[in-house]
XYZ file of C-alpha atoms in Angstrom:
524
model
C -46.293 16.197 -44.107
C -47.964 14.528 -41.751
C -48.156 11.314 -43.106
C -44.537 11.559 -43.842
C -44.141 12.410 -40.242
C -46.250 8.934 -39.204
C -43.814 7.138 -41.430
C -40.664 8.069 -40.047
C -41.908 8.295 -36.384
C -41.894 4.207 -36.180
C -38.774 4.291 -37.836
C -36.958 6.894 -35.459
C -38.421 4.761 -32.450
C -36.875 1.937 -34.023
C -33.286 3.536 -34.357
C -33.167 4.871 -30.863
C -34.430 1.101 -29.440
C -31.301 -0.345 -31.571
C -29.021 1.891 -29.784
C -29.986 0.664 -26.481
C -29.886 -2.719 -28.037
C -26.491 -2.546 -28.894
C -24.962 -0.620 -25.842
C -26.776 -3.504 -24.473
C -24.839 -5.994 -26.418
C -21.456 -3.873 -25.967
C -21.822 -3.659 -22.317
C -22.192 -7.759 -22.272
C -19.528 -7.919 -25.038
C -16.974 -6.235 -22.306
C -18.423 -7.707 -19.200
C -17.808 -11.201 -21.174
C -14.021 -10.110 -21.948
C -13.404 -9.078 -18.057
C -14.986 -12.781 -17.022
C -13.036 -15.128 -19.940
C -9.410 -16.506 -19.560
C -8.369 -14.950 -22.536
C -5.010 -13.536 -21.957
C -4.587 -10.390 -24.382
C -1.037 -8.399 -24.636
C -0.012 -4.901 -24.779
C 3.248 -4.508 -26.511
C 4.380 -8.503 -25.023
C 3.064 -7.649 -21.816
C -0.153 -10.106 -20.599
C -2.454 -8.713 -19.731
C -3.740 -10.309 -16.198
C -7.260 -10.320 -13.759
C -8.536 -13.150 -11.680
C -10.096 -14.671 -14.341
C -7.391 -15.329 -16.598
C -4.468 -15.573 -13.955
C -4.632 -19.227 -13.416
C -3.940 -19.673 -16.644
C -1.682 -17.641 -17.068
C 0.409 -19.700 -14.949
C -0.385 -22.996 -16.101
C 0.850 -21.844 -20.071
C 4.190 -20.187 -18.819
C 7.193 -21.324 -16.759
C 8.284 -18.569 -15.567
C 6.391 -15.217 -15.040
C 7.040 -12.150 -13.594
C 4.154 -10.416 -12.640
C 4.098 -5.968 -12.409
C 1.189 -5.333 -9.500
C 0.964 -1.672 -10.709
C -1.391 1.320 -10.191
C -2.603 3.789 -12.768
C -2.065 6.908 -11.114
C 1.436 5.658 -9.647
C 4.693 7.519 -10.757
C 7.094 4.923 -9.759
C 5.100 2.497 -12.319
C 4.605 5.135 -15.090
C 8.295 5.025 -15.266
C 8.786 1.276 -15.158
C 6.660 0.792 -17.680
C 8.429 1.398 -20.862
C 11.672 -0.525 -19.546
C 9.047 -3.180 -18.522
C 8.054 -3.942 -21.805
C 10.936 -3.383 -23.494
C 12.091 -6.624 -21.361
C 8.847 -8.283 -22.386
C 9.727 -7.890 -26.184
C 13.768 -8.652 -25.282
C 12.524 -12.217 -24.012
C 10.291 -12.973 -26.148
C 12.312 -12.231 -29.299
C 15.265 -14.832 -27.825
C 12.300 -17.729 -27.214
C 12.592 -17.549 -23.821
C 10.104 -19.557 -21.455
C 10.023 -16.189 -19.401
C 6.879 -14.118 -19.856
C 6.339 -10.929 -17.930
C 2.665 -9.976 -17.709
C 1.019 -6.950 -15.491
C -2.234 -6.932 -12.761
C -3.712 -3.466 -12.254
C -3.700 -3.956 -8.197
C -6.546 -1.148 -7.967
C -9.041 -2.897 -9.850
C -8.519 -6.479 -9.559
C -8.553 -6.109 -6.174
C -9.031 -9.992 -4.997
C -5.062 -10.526 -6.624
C -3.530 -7.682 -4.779
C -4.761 -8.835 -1.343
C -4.258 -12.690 -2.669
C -0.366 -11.747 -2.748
C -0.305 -8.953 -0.118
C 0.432 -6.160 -2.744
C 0.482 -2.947 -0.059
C 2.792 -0.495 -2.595
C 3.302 -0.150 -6.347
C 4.581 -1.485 -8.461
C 5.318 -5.279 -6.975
C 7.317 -7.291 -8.526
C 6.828 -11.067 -7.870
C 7.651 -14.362 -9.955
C 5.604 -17.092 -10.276
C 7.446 -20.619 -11.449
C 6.298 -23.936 -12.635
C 2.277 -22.436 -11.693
C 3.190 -22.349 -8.304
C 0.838 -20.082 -7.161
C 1.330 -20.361 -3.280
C 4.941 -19.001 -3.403
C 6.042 -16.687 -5.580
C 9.592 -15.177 -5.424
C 10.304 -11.393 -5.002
C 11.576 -9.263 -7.807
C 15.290 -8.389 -6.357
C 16.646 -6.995 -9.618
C 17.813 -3.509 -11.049
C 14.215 -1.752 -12.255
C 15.557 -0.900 -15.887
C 14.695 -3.597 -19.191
C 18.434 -4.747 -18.812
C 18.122 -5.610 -15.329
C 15.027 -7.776 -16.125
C 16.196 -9.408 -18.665
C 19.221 -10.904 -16.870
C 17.549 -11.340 -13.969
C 14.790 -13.738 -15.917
C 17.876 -15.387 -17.962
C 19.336 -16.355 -14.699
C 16.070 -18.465 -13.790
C 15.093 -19.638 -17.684
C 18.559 -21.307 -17.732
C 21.562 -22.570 -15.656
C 23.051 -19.473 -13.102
C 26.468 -21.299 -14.175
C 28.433 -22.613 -16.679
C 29.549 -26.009 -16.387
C 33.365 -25.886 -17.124
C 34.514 -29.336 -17.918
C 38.299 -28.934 -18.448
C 41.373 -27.013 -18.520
C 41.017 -24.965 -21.362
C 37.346 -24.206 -21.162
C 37.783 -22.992 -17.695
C 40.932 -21.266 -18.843
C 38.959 -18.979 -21.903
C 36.456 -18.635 -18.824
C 38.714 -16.774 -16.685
C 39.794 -14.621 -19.238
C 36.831 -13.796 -20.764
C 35.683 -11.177 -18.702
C 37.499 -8.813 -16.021
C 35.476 -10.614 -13.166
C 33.989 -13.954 -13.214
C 33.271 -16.109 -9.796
C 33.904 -20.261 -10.137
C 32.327 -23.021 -7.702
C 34.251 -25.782 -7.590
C 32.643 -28.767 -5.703
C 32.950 -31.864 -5.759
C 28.800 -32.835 -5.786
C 27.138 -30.366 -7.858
C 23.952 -31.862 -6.820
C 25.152 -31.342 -3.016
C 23.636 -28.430 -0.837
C 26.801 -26.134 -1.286
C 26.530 -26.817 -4.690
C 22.483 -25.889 -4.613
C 23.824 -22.570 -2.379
C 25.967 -20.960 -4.877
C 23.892 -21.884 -7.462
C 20.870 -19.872 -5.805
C 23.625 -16.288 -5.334
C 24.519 -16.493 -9.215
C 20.738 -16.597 -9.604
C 20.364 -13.525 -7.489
C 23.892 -11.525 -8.737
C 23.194 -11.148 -12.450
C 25.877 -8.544 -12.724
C 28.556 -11.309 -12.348
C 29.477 -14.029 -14.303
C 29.338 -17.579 -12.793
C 31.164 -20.904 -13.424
C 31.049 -24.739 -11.785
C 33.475 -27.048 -12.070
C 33.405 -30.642 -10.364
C 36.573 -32.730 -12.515
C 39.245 -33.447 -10.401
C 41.887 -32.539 -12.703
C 40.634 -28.847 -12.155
C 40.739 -28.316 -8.435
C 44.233 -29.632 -8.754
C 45.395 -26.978 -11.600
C 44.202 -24.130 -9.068
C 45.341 -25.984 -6.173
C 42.270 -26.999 -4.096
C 41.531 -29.624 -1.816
C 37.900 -29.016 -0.793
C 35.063 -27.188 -2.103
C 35.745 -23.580 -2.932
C 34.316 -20.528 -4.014
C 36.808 -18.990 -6.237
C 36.815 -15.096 -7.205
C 39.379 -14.615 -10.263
C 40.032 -10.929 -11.063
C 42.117 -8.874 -13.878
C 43.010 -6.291 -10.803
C 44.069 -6.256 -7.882
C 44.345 -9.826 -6.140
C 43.955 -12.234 -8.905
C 42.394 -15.167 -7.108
C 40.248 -14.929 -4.024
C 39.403 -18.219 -2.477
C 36.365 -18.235 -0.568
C 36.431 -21.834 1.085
C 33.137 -23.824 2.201
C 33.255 -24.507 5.932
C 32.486 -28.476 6.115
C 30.536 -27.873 8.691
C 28.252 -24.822 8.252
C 28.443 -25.294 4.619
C 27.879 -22.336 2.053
C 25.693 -19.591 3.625
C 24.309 -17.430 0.714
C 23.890 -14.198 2.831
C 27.844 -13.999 3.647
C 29.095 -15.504 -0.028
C 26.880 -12.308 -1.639
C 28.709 -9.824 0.546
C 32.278 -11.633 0.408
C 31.609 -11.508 -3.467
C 30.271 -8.082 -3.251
C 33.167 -6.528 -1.209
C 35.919 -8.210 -2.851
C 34.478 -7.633 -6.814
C 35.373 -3.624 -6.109
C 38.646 -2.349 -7.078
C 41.024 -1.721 -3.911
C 40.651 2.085 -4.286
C 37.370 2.947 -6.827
C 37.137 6.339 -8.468
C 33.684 7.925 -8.004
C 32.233 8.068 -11.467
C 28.702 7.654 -12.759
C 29.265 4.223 -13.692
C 30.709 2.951 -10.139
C 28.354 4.547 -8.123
C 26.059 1.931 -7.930
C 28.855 -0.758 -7.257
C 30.288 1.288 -4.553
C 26.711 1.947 -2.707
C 25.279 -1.576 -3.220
C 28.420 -2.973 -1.948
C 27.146 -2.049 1.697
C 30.001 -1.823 3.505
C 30.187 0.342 6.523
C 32.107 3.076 6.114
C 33.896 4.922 2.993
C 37.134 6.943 3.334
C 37.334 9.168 0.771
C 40.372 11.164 -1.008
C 38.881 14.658 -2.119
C 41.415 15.519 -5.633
C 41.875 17.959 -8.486
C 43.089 15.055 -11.034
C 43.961 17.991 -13.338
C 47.361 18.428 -10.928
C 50.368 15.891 -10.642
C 50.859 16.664 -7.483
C 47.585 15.967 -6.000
C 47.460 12.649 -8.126
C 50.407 11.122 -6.502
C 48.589 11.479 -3.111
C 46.955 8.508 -4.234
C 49.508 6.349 -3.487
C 49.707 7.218 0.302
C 46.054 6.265 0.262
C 46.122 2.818 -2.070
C 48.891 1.509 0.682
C 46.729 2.207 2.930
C 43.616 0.206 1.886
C 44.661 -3.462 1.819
C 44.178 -3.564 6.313
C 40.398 -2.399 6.126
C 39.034 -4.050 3.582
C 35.533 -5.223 3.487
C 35.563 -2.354 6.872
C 36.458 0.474 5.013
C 35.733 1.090 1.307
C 38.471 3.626 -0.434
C 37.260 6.188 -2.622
C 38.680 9.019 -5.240
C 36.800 11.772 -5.207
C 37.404 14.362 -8.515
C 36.711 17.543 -7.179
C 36.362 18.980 -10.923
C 34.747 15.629 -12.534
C 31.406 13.841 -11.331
C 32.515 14.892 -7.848
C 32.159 18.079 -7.812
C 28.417 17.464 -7.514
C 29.203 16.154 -4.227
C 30.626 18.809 -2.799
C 27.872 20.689 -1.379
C 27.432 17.389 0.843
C 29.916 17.825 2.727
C 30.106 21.480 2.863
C 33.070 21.373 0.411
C 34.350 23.092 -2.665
C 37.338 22.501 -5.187
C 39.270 25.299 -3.748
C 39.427 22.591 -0.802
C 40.906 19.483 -2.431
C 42.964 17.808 -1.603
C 41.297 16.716 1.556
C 40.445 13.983 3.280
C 37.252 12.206 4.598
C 35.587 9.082 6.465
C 31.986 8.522 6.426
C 29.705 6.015 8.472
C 27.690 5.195 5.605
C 24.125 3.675 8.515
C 23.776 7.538 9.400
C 26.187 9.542 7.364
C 28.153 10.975 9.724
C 31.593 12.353 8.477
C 34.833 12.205 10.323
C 37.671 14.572 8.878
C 41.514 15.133 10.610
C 42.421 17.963 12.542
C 45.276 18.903 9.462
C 45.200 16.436 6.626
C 48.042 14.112 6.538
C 48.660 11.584 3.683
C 50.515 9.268 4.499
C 49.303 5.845 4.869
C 50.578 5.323 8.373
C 48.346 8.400 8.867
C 45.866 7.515 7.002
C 45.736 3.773 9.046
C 45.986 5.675 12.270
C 42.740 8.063 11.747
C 40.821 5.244 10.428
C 41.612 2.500 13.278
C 40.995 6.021 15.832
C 37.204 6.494 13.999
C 36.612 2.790 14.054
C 37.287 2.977 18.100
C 35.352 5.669 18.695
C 37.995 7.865 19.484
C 37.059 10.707 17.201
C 34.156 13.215 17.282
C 32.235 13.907 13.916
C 32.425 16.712 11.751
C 28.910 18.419 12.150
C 28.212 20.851 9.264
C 26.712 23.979 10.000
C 25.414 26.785 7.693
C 25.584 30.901 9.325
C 22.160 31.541 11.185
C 20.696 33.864 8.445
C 20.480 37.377 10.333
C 17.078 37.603 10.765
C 16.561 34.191 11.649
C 14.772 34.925 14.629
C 12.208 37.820 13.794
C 10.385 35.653 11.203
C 7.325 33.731 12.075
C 9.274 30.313 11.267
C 12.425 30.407 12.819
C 15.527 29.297 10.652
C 17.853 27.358 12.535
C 20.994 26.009 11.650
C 23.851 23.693 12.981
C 25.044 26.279 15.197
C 21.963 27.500 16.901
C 19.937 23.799 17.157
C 20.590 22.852 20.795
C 20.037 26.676 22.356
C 16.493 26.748 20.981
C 14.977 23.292 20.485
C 16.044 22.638 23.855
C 15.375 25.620 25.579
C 13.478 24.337 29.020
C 10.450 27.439 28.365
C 9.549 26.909 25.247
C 7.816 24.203 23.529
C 9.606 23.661 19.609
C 7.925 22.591 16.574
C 10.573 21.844 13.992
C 10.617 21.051 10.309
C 13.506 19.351 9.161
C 13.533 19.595 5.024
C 15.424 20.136 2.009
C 15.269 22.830 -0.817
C 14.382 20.072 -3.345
C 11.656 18.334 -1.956
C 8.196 18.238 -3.664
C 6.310 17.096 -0.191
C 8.607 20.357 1.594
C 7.498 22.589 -0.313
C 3.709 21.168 -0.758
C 3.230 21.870 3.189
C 5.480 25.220 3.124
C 2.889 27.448 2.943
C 0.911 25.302 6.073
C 4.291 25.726 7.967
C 4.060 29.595 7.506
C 0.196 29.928 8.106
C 0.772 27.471 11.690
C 3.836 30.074 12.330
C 1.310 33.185 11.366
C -1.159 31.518 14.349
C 0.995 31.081 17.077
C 3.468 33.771 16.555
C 2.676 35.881 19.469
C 2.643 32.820 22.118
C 5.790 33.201 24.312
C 5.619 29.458 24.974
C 5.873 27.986 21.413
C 8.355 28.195 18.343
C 7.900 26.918 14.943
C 11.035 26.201 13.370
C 12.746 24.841 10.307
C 16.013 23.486 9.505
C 17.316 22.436 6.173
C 19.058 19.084 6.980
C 21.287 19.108 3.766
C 23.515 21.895 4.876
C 23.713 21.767 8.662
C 23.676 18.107 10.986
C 23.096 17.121 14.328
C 25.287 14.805 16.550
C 21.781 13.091 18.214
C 19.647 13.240 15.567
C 19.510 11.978 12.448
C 16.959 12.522 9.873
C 16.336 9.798 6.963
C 12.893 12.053 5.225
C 11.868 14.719 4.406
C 9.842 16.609 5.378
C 10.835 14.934 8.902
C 8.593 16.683 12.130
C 10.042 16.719 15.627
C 8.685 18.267 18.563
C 10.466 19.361 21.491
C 8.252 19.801 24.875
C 9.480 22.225 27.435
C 11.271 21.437 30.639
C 13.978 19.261 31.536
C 14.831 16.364 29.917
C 15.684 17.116 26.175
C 12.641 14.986 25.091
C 12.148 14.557 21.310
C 8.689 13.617 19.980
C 8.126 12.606 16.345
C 5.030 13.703 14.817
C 3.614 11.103 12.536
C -0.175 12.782 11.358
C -1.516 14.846 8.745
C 0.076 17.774 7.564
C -2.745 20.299 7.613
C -2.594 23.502 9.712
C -5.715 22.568 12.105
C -3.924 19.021 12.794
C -0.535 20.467 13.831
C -2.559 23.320 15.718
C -4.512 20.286 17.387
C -1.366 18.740 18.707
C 0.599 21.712 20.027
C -2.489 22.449 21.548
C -2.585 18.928 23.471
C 1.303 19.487 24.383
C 2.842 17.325 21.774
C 0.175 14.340 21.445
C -3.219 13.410 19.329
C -5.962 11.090 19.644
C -5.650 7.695 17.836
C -5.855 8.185 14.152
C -5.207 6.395 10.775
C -1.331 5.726 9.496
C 0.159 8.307 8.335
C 0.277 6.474 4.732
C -3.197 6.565 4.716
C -3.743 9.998 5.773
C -1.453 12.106 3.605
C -1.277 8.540 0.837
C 2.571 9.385 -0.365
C 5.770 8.878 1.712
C 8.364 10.958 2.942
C 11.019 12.008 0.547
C 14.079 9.757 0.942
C 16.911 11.500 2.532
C 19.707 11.944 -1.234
C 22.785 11.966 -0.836
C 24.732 11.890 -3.978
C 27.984 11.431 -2.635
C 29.940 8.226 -1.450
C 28.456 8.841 1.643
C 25.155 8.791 0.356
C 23.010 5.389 -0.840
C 19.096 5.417 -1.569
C 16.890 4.799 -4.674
């Protein structure tokens, strides 16, 4: 035995040194991999780090780049649509490539391109590494794709005569044609840069002669040909100031919506990433006849405002009755009318709903001059509002206590469906809990879905405002960590802290966006 034991001992010394030996060789094996330019894939994504980036470039045209981190939600979710666009692309032979940089650990790349939130989205052309172009595209596999299809090949179709152009136009319900006489001139250059950047249109350019005279131009236009509505739209280029990008994308944008749109799940990104200022909106049951021929009172009414005032149908008993809550509505109230400033939602509603379109014109134009108050909601103070340790405040009962000169107010502003609201409830309650026997200080909360303020708007949630006491109605916006001690710190200090990080790197997550599903609404 213990010769046997003498035999194998070498042996067994000799197994455990080949183990080191080759976690040796496997940790130089992967150290090798991080340091070579090979470019490896993951389902026709590439793979990127510093050391293979370059080339990277220098193999592909065009590359859009994903600066993503692991633990991030936002890129969790991109990612499946992300390579789904990779695979799209590369199964048509396109010279687009979309590859992907973990911005945590290759750390030198993120602050190379200033990557400060995830994912980024950047395109790199021709190896130009100095100045690459922003993703500006929808964040789905579709939206990719067109968006790299617009840059892999021409943004327009050349149309070289009468019946191509013709089969153009009718193609589609919506197409936009340049017509100029120098394609290779800077208006030219301009509108071929917006059909880059509008992938949900479809863009033409025509130069022959023969064709600004069948759609009786002079001088280089922008033409907008419809199968609703206005047929042609002629956007001409100012010989002076020439084609500016900025204002073509919104004429385009403005004018490509119907004169009245219904609110549907399918229009309600046209109608919010339109942008235009304000949305009047016709609240209906489409079930009755007699509420559907209101529409025509509010169609006549349209044409005077456009590009001002967007027009909107609103089924109370379709997609829109998801909306209704917004505006403190429900069916029972249809038909009904309202105007929204879409920059801080404020909603404007007549004193007894008239439909007529010389009524309608009227209550607009009075809004637009600043003649008419808004339409505050307000939910009913909950009866014990004011024995609780937070104080629930509502429309109604706002301006008594928040700016009541003897007391100094703490308010949360939030919303029932907020993750970050309800993370820092039960801090709200415990701060309440501490200072609920101190005659000079209230902690509050309001949810800012169901009741609004004419002063103050929130845009986040949770949103904190303090209110000192004294004259003056003074608001102060706290902006720190969302602990008990900190808030306790700076009501303690009367409303202020010492300096300390931002509050993205304090709490590391944003506010919650403030939703509002309705044509009033906007936000991703």
């Amino acid at each position: 035995l213990v010769l046997s034991l003498a035999w194998l001992g070498p042996a067994l010394g000799d197994e455990d040194k080949d183990e080191e030996v080759i976690e040796e060789e496997e940790k130089e094996k992967k150290e090798d991999e991080v340091l070579s330019d090979e470019i490896k894939e993951e389902d026709n994504v590439l793979v990127l780090h510093e050391h293979n980036f370059a080339r990277a470039l220098s193999e592909h045209q065009l590359l859009l780049v994903e600066f993503y981190a692991p633990w991030c939600g936002h890129c969790q979710r991109l990612a499946p649509a992300f390579a789904q666009a990779a695979t799209e692309l590369r199964n048509e032979s396109s010279p687009a490539r979309l590859g992907k940089v973990d911005a945590t650990a290759q750390t030198a790349l993120a602050t190379e391109f200033g990557i400060t939130s995830y994912p980024t989205l950047k395109l790199f052309r021709d190896g130009n590494r100095t100045h690459p172009v922003a993703y500006t595209g929808r964040m789905d596999s579709q939206g990719i794709v067109r968006w790299m299809q617009r840059r892999a090949g021409p943004s327009a179709t050349l149309l070289q005569d009468t019946d191509t152009i013709a089969a153009f136009i009718s193609s589609k319900d919506l197409v936009v044609i340049g017509f100029f006489k120098d394609l290779k001139g800077e208006a030219a250059q301009a509108f071929f840069e917006v059909a880059a950047e509008m992938v949900d249109m479809t863009f033409g350019v025509a130069e022959a002669a023969e064709l600004f005279q069948a759609y009786g131009l002079s001088a280089d236009t922008v033409c907008l040909f419809k199968k609703f509505d206005e047929r042609q739209t002629n956007f001409p280029v100012d010989p002076e100031r020439g084609l500016d990008t900025a204002e073509l994308t919104r004429l385009l944008r403005v004018h490509s919506l119907k004169l009245v749109m219904e609110f549907t799940n399918e229009t309600s990104n046209q109608i919010f990433s339109a942008k235009i200022p304000h949305h009047m909106l016709l609240f209906l049951n489409k079930s009755s006849p007699e509420q559907l021929s209101l529409q025509d009172g509010f169609r006549a009414a349209a044409p005077g405002f456009r590009g001002e005032v967007l027009f909107v149908v609103v089924d109370v008993t379709g997609h829109g009755a998801d909306v209704l809550p917004f505006f403190g509505m429900s069916a029972a109230d249809a038909p009904t009318l309202r105007l929204v400033k879409m920059e801080n939602n404020r909603k404007y509603q007549m004193e007894q709903d008239n439909f007529s379109d010389s009524a309608i014109r009227t209550f607009i134009q009075a809004v637009l001059d600043g003649k008419v108050k808004p339409h505050l909601l307000s939910a009913e103070p909950p009866e014990d509002w004011d024995t609780r340790p937070v104080k629930v405040l509502v429309g109604k009962t706002f301006e008594q206590v928040a700016f009541d000169e003897t007391k100094n107010v703490f308010v949360k502003f939030c919303a029932p469906w907020c993750p970050h609201c309800q993370a820092m409830a039960a801090a709200w309650e415990e701060l309440a809990e501490r200072y609920k026997d101190r005659e000079d200080i209230v902690i509050a909360e309001m949810d800012s879905t169901a009741n609004e303020l004419e002063n103050i708007t929130i845009h986040g949630y949770p949103t904190l405002h303090y209110f000192p006491a004294g004259p003056g109605r003074k608001m102060v916006e706290y902006k720190s960590s969302r602990d008990v001690e900190t808030f306790s710190k700076f009501l303690e200090n009367g409303g202020t802290l010492p300096e300390e990080p931002p509050v993205s790197e304090v709490r590391g997550q944003p506010p919650c966006p403030r939703l509002s599903p309705a044509p009033a609404g906007g936000g991703d």
